[in-house]
Structure formats: structure tokens, C-alpha cells
PDB file of C-alpha atoms in Angstrom:
ATOM      1  CA  MET A1327     -34.551  14.979  -9.828  1.00 51.00           C
ATOM      2  CA  PRO A1328     -31.370  12.901  -9.259  1.00 54.00           C
ATOM      3  CA  PHE A1329     -28.792  12.525 -11.814  1.00 52.00           C
ATOM      4  CA  LEU A1330     -29.002   9.482 -13.802  1.00 51.00           C
ATOM      5  CA  PRO A1331     -25.846   8.305 -15.658  1.00 52.00           C
ATOM      6  CA  ARG A1332     -26.263   7.405 -19.371  1.00 57.00           C
ATOM      7  CA  ARG A1333     -24.354   4.264 -18.765  1.00 54.00           C
ATOM      8  CA  PRO A1334     -25.696   2.811 -15.420  1.00 51.00           C
ATOM      9  CA  HIS A1335     -23.235  -0.101 -15.574  1.00 52.00           C
ATOM     10  CA  VAL A1336     -20.270   2.130 -15.487  1.00 48.00           C
ATOM     11  CA  ALA A1337     -21.706   4.080 -12.472  1.00 47.00           C
ATOM     12  CA  ARG A1338     -22.283   0.704 -10.510  1.00 50.00           C
ATOM     13  CA  ARG A1339     -18.661  -0.411 -11.231  1.00 48.00           C
ATOM     14  CA  ARG A1340     -17.378   3.061  -9.992  1.00 48.00           C
ATOM     15  CA  GLY A1341     -19.485   2.816  -7.058  1.00 49.00           C
ATOM     16  CA  LEU A1342     -18.336  -0.574  -6.224  1.00 46.00           C
ATOM     17  CA  SER A1343     -14.665   0.451  -6.684  1.00 48.00           C
ATOM     18  CA  LEU A1344     -15.383   3.400  -4.354  1.00 45.00           C
ATOM     19  CA  ARG A1345     -16.974   1.061  -1.697  1.00 48.00           C
ATOM     20  CA  LEU A1346     -14.154  -1.350  -2.012  1.00 43.00           C
ATOM     21  CA  MET A1347     -11.583   1.443  -1.484  1.00 46.00           C
ATOM     22  CA  LEU A1348     -13.455   2.613   1.539  1.00 41.00           C
ATOM     23  CA  VAL A1349     -13.742  -0.758   3.002  1.00 43.00           C
ATOM     24  CA  ALA A1350     -10.036  -1.332   2.427  1.00 46.00           C
ATOM     25  CA  GLY A1351      -9.326   1.843   4.341  1.00 45.00           C
ATOM     26  CA  LEU A1352      -7.599   3.400   1.214  1.00 40.00           C
ATOM     27  CA  ALA A1353      -9.898   6.276   0.465  1.00 39.00           C
ATOM     28  CA  LEU A1354      -7.898   9.038  -0.547  1.00 38.00           C
ATOM     29  CA  PRO A1355      -8.438  12.885  -0.858  1.00 38.00           C
ATOM     30  CA  LEU A1356     -10.050  13.615  -4.276  1.00 38.00           C
ATOM     31  CA  SER A1357      -7.741  16.682  -5.134  1.00 37.00           C
ATOM     32  CA  THR A1358      -4.986  15.652  -7.620  1.00 38.00           C
ATOM     33  CA  PRO A1359      -2.297  17.991  -6.364  1.00 41.00           C
ATOM     34  CA  VAL A1360      -2.829  16.399  -2.753  1.00 39.00           C
ATOM     35  CA  LEU A1361      -2.724  12.927  -4.260  1.00 38.00           C
ATOM     36  CA  ALA A1362       0.489  13.693  -6.178  1.00 42.00           C
ATOM     37  CA  GLN A1363       2.179  14.819  -2.848  1.00 44.00           C
ATOM     38  CA  ALA A1364       0.672  12.404  -0.482  1.00 45.00           C
ATOM     39  CA  GLY A1365       0.980   9.206  -2.605  1.00 45.00           C
ATOM     40  CA  PRO A1366       4.441   8.236  -1.897  1.00 48.00           C
ATOM     41  CA  LYS A1367       4.037   9.140   1.734  1.00 48.00           C
ATOM     42  CA  LEU A1368       0.965   7.075   2.094  1.00 43.00           C
ATOM     43  CA  LEU A1369       2.561   4.110   0.345  1.00 45.00           C
ATOM     44  CA  ARG A1370       5.726   4.313   2.780  1.00 48.00           C
ATOM     45  CA  LYS A1371       3.203   4.775   5.690  1.00 46.00           C
ATOM     46  CA  GLN A1372       1.311   1.591   4.610  1.00 47.00           C
ATOM     47  CA  LYS A1373       4.525  -0.424   4.443  1.00 47.00           C
ATOM     48  CA  GLU A1374       5.608   0.750   7.731  1.00 49.00           C
ATOM     49  CA  GLU A1375       2.184  -0.396   9.412  1.00 52.00           C
ATOM     50  CA  VAL A1376       2.679  -4.019   8.393  1.00 53.00           C
ATOM     51  CA  TYR A1377       2.342  -5.670  11.730  1.00 48.00           C
ATOM     52  CA  LYS A1378       5.653  -6.934  13.272  1.00 52.00           C
ATOM     53  CA  PRO A1379       5.321  -9.001  16.570  1.00 48.00           C
ATOM     54  CA  THR A1380       6.796  -7.564  19.595  1.00 49.00           C
ATOM     55  CA  GLY A1381       5.887 -10.435  22.065  1.00 50.00           C
ATOM     56  CA  ALA A1382       7.320 -13.921  22.262  1.00 51.00           C
ATOM     57  CA  ALA A1383       3.918 -15.493  21.643  1.00 64.00           C
ATOM     58  CA  GLU A1384       3.740 -14.374  17.883  1.00 77.00           C
ATOM     59  CA  GLN A1385       6.120 -15.122  15.206  1.00 88.00           C
ATOM     60  CA  GLN A1386       7.300 -13.010  12.290  1.00 90.00           C
ATOM     61  CA  PHE A1387       6.427 -14.265   8.856  1.00 90.00           C
ATOM     62  CA  PRO A1388       9.393 -15.464   6.927  1.00 90.00           C
ATOM     63  CA  PHE A1389       9.575 -13.208   3.748  1.00 92.00           C
ATOM     64  CA  GLY A1390      11.430 -14.442   0.799  1.00 93.00           C
ATOM     65  CA  ALA A1391      10.949 -18.111   1.281  1.00 93.00           C
ATOM     66  CA  THR A1392       9.119 -20.369  -1.155  1.00 96.00           C
ATOM     67  CA  TRP A1393       6.477 -22.531   0.443  1.00 96.00           C
ATOM     68  CA  ILE A1394       5.660 -25.909  -1.329  1.00 95.00           C
ATOM     69  CA  LEU A1395       2.269 -27.382  -0.364  1.00 95.00           C
ATOM     70  CA  TYR A1396       2.373 -31.033   0.622  1.00 94.00           C
ATOM     71  CA  ASP A1397      -0.933 -31.604   2.643  1.00 93.00           C
ATOM     72  CA  ILE A1398      -4.243 -30.022   2.171  1.00 94.00           C
ATOM     73  CA  GLY A1399      -7.054 -31.108   4.505  1.00 91.00           C
ATOM     74  CA  GLY A1400      -5.136 -34.293   5.573  1.00 89.00           C
ATOM     75  CA  ARG A1401      -4.691 -35.571   1.882  1.00 86.00           C
ATOM     76  CA  SER A1402      -1.286 -35.600   0.286  1.00 82.00           C
ATOM     77  CA  LEU A1403      -0.870 -34.031  -3.090  1.00 82.00           C
ATOM     78  CA  SER A1404       0.672 -35.723  -6.368  1.00 73.00           C
ATOM     79  CA  GLY A1405       1.651 -34.107  -9.455  1.00 75.00           C
ATOM     80  CA  ASP A1406       3.084 -30.579  -9.669  1.00 86.00           C
ATOM     81  CA  ALA A1407       3.156 -29.178  -6.133  1.00 92.00           C
ATOM     82  CA  PRO A1408       1.385 -25.867  -5.478  1.00 95.00           C
ATOM     83  CA  SER A1409       3.539 -23.336  -4.005  1.00 95.00           C
ATOM     84  CA  PHE A1410       3.842 -19.563  -3.181  1.00 95.00           C
ATOM     85  CA  SER A1411       6.339 -16.942  -1.906  1.00 95.00           C
ATOM     86  CA  LEU A1412       5.894 -13.627  -0.304  1.00 94.00           C
ATOM     87  CA  ASP A1413       8.545 -11.015  -0.863  1.00 94.00           C
ATOM     88  CA  ASP A1414       9.498  -8.099   1.339  1.00 91.00           C
ATOM     89  CA  LYS A1415       7.264  -5.786  -0.739  1.00 94.00           C
ATOM     90  CA  LEU A1416       4.202  -7.821   0.363  1.00 94.00           C
ATOM     91  CA  ARG A1417       3.564  -9.458  -2.972  1.00 96.00           C
ATOM     92  CA  ALA A1418       2.822 -13.130  -3.149  1.00 95.00           C
ATOM     93  CA  THR A1419       3.212 -15.083  -6.229  1.00 96.00           C
ATOM     94  CA  GLY A1420       2.742 -18.657  -6.796  1.00 96.00           C
ATOM     95  CA  PHE A1421       1.548 -21.839  -8.609  1.00 96.00           C
ATOM     96  CA  GLY A1422      -1.826 -23.361  -7.668  1.00 94.00           C
ATOM     97  CA  GLY A1423      -1.090 -26.653  -9.412  1.00 92.00           C
ATOM     98  CA  CYS A1424      -2.464 -25.508 -12.771  1.00 92.00           C
ATOM     99  CA  ASN A1425      -2.430 -21.757 -12.852  1.00 95.00           C
ATOM    100  CA  THR A1426       0.070 -19.028 -11.723  1.00 97.00           C
ATOM    101  CA  PHE A1427      -1.206 -16.339  -9.240  1.00 97.00           C
ATOM    102  CA  SER A1428      -0.169 -12.919  -7.760  1.00 97.00           C
ATOM    103  CA  MET A1429      -1.731 -11.077  -4.987  1.00 96.00           C
ATOM    104  CA  ALA A1430      -0.908  -8.585  -2.113  1.00 96.00           C
ATOM    105  CA  LEU A1431      -0.633 -10.486   1.032  1.00 94.00           C
ATOM    106  CA  TYR A1432      -0.097  -8.872   4.407  1.00 93.00           C
ATOM    107  CA  PRO A1433       0.865 -10.451   7.656  1.00 93.00           C
ATOM    108  CA  ILE A1434      -1.248  -8.892  10.275  1.00 93.00           C
ATOM    109  CA  LYS A1435      -1.914  -8.979  13.948  1.00 91.00           C
ATOM    110  CA  ASP A1436      -2.609 -12.270  15.527  1.00 91.00           C
ATOM    111  CA  GLN A1437      -0.753 -14.041  12.943  1.00 94.00           C
ATOM    112  CA  LYS A1438      -3.299 -13.626  10.232  1.00 95.00           C
ATOM    113  CA  LEU A1439      -2.894 -12.934   6.468  1.00 94.00           C
ATOM    114  CA  ALA A1440      -4.879 -10.287   4.757  1.00 95.00           C
ATOM    115  CA  ALA A1441      -5.007 -10.705   0.936  1.00 94.00           C
ATOM    116  CA  GLY A1442      -5.814  -8.331  -1.914  1.00 93.00           C
ATOM    117  CA  SER A1443      -7.271  -9.070  -5.268  1.00 93.00           C
ATOM    118  CA  ILE A1444      -5.904 -12.203  -7.083  1.00 94.00           C
ATOM    119  CA  ALA A1445      -4.547 -11.983 -10.471  1.00 96.00           C
ATOM    120  CA  MET A1446      -4.202 -15.261 -12.214  1.00 95.00           C
ATOM    121  CA  THR A1447      -4.039 -17.307 -15.391  1.00 96.00           C
ATOM    122  CA  ARG A1448      -7.188 -19.155 -16.503  1.00 93.00           C
ATOM    123  CA  LYS A1449      -6.244 -22.695 -17.540  1.00 92.00           C
ATOM    124  CA  ASN A1450      -8.531 -25.585 -16.947  1.00 89.00           C
ATOM    125  CA  CYS A1451      -6.677 -28.772 -15.727  1.00 89.00           C
ATOM    126  CA  GLY A1452      -9.428 -31.047 -14.593  1.00 90.00           C
ATOM    127  CA  LYS A1453     -11.768 -31.162 -11.674  1.00 90.00           C
ATOM    128  CA  PRO A1454      -9.319 -32.622  -8.956  1.00 88.00           C
ATOM    129  CA  VAL A1455      -6.523 -30.069  -9.724  1.00 89.00           C
ATOM    130  CA  ASP A1456      -9.041 -27.282 -10.137  1.00 90.00           C
ATOM    131  CA  ASP A1457     -10.754 -27.949  -6.825  1.00 90.00           C
ATOM    132  CA  THR A1458      -7.333 -28.111  -5.069  1.00 91.00           C
ATOM    133  CA  GLU A1459      -6.351 -24.755  -6.632  1.00 92.00           C
ATOM    134  CA  HIS A1460      -9.627 -23.362  -5.510  1.00 92.00           C
ATOM    135  CA  ASP A1461      -9.121 -24.639  -2.029  1.00 93.00           C
ATOM    136  CA  ILE A1462      -5.748 -22.931  -1.910  1.00 93.00           C
ATOM    137  CA  LEU A1463      -6.865 -19.649  -3.098  1.00 93.00           C
ATOM    138  CA  VAL A1464      -9.873 -19.343  -0.890  1.00 93.00           C
ATOM    139  CA  GLY A1465      -7.661 -20.473   2.098  1.00 93.00           C
ATOM    140  CA  LEU A1466      -5.128 -17.639   1.437  1.00 93.00           C
ATOM    141  CA  HIS A1467      -7.775 -15.163   0.790  1.00 92.00           C
ATOM    142  CA  SER A1468     -10.010 -15.864   3.785  1.00 93.00           C
ATOM    143  CA  LEU A1469      -8.014 -14.120   6.361  1.00 95.00           C
ATOM    144  CA  PRO A1470      -6.199 -17.225   7.627  1.00 96.00           C
ATOM    145  CA  LYS A1471      -4.166 -17.777  10.650  1.00 96.00           C
ATOM    146  CA  TRP A1472      -0.698 -19.068  10.031  1.00 95.00           C
ATOM    147  CA  HIS A1473       1.811 -20.716  12.206  1.00 95.00           C
ATOM    148  CA  LEU A1474       5.501 -21.885  11.855  1.00 94.00           C
ATOM    149  CA  GLU A1475       5.805 -25.421  13.211  1.00 94.00           C
ATOM    150  CA  SER A1476       8.943 -26.441  15.169  1.00 92.00           C
ATOM    151  CA  ASN A1477      10.197 -28.496  12.179  1.00 93.00           C
ATOM    152  CA  GLY A1478      10.027 -25.435   9.974  1.00 92.00           C
ATOM    153  CA  ASP A1479       6.800 -26.263   8.221  1.00 95.00           C
ATOM    154  CA  LEU A1480       4.191 -23.447   7.570  1.00 96.00           C
ATOM    155  CA  THR A1481       0.530 -24.210   8.589  1.00 96.00           C
ATOM    156  CA  VAL A1482      -2.145 -22.033   7.127  1.00 96.00           C
ATOM    157  CA  VAL A1483      -5.777 -22.466   8.378  1.00 95.00           C
ATOM    158  CA  GLY A1484      -8.596 -20.413   6.953  1.00 91.00           C
ATOM    159  CA  GLN A1485     -11.896 -21.206   5.309  1.00 89.00           C
ATOM    160  CA  GLY A1486     -11.566 -24.688   3.812  1.00 87.00           C
ATOM    161  CA  PRO A1487      -9.104 -27.309   4.519  1.00 92.00           C
ATOM    162  CA  ALA A1488      -5.933 -26.792   6.466  1.00 95.00           C
ATOM    163  CA  MET A1489      -2.883 -26.321   4.346  1.00 95.00           C
ATOM    164  CA  ARG A1490       0.611 -27.383   5.253  1.00 96.00           C
ATOM    165  CA  PHE A1491       3.745 -26.221   3.356  1.00 96.00           C
ATOM    166  CA  LYS A1492       7.421 -27.187   3.497  1.00 95.00           C
ATOM    167  CA  ARG A1493      10.078 -24.588   2.936  1.00 94.00           C
ATOM    168  CA  GLY A1494      11.417 -24.709  -0.696  1.00 90.00           C
ATOM    169  CA  LEU A1495      14.966 -24.040  -1.856  1.00 78.00           C
TER     170      LEU A1495
END
């Protein structure tokens, strides 16, 4: 007879977490001493594996810059401008127009961005602002392609409307 946990909802959550780790390629050996020794090495290896373009066709993502959204799907924005920045530790932090957010964001091959889980505040600012914020977060989290334009703007195209950002100060 198979083992049935007393709290099935916990087992489902644990199973989901394990599946997510496996899908992300982050499954680690289960023995604690090995994890203690391999942890820093694995983190260092992951940082080294961030894709850096070698050919002239691909650009390198500009770390440390603040990007201010001025156009989403062909419509200009009013009010507090959504923005984000990506530091050299691959942590993106930003403002969606109402809420602040944070996530791991990795520039990868073919000028795409791979995102981790999003942490954000939960204010409600009305339908238009909330919809714009949703479009931004889905766009950044949908393995979008990015491109630096000749005028210095950043264009991000994923699921949802295309987003155009200007470099902030």
C-alpha cells in the first residue's frame, strides 16, 4: 500500500516545489554535507553561465541602468512611470505604476530574458493602472526578446504588448 501523508496539501506543495526545481534545472543532491560544500560553487557556476554574446549580432544587456517605460503597445503612459533596473547580481527591481516588484532576471541566448518568481506589493490602484502593471509583469516574465535601439531605448517584446523603455538617470 502506498504511503499517504496525513496532510495531503503539504505533500502537493512539496511535490510542486520539487517539480519546479527540476524544471528550472536547480535540482541538487539530497545529502546535506554535499549541499553545504557544493552550494557556493553551484551559485558561482550559475553566475558564470549567464550568457554573454560573442558575435556582433547580439548585444550585451546593460546592467545597472534604470529603464523607464514610456510606451506599451503603442499607447503612451501618464502618471507615475513604471520602471525597472537589473543589477549585476541578476536581480530586477522595479515599479509597475502602483506596486513595487522584485525578481531574478537572466539575460540568456538569443537576446531573451528568463525570469524567476515575482515578489511584489499588493495595492489596488484602479483598473487602468492595474492592467498596465499586469501587462508589464507578464511581458517581463514571458521569456521576452529585448533589443537596444540606436537611440538608446530598450524594446522588450514578449506575450502581450511590446514595451519601450528610456534609460533613466
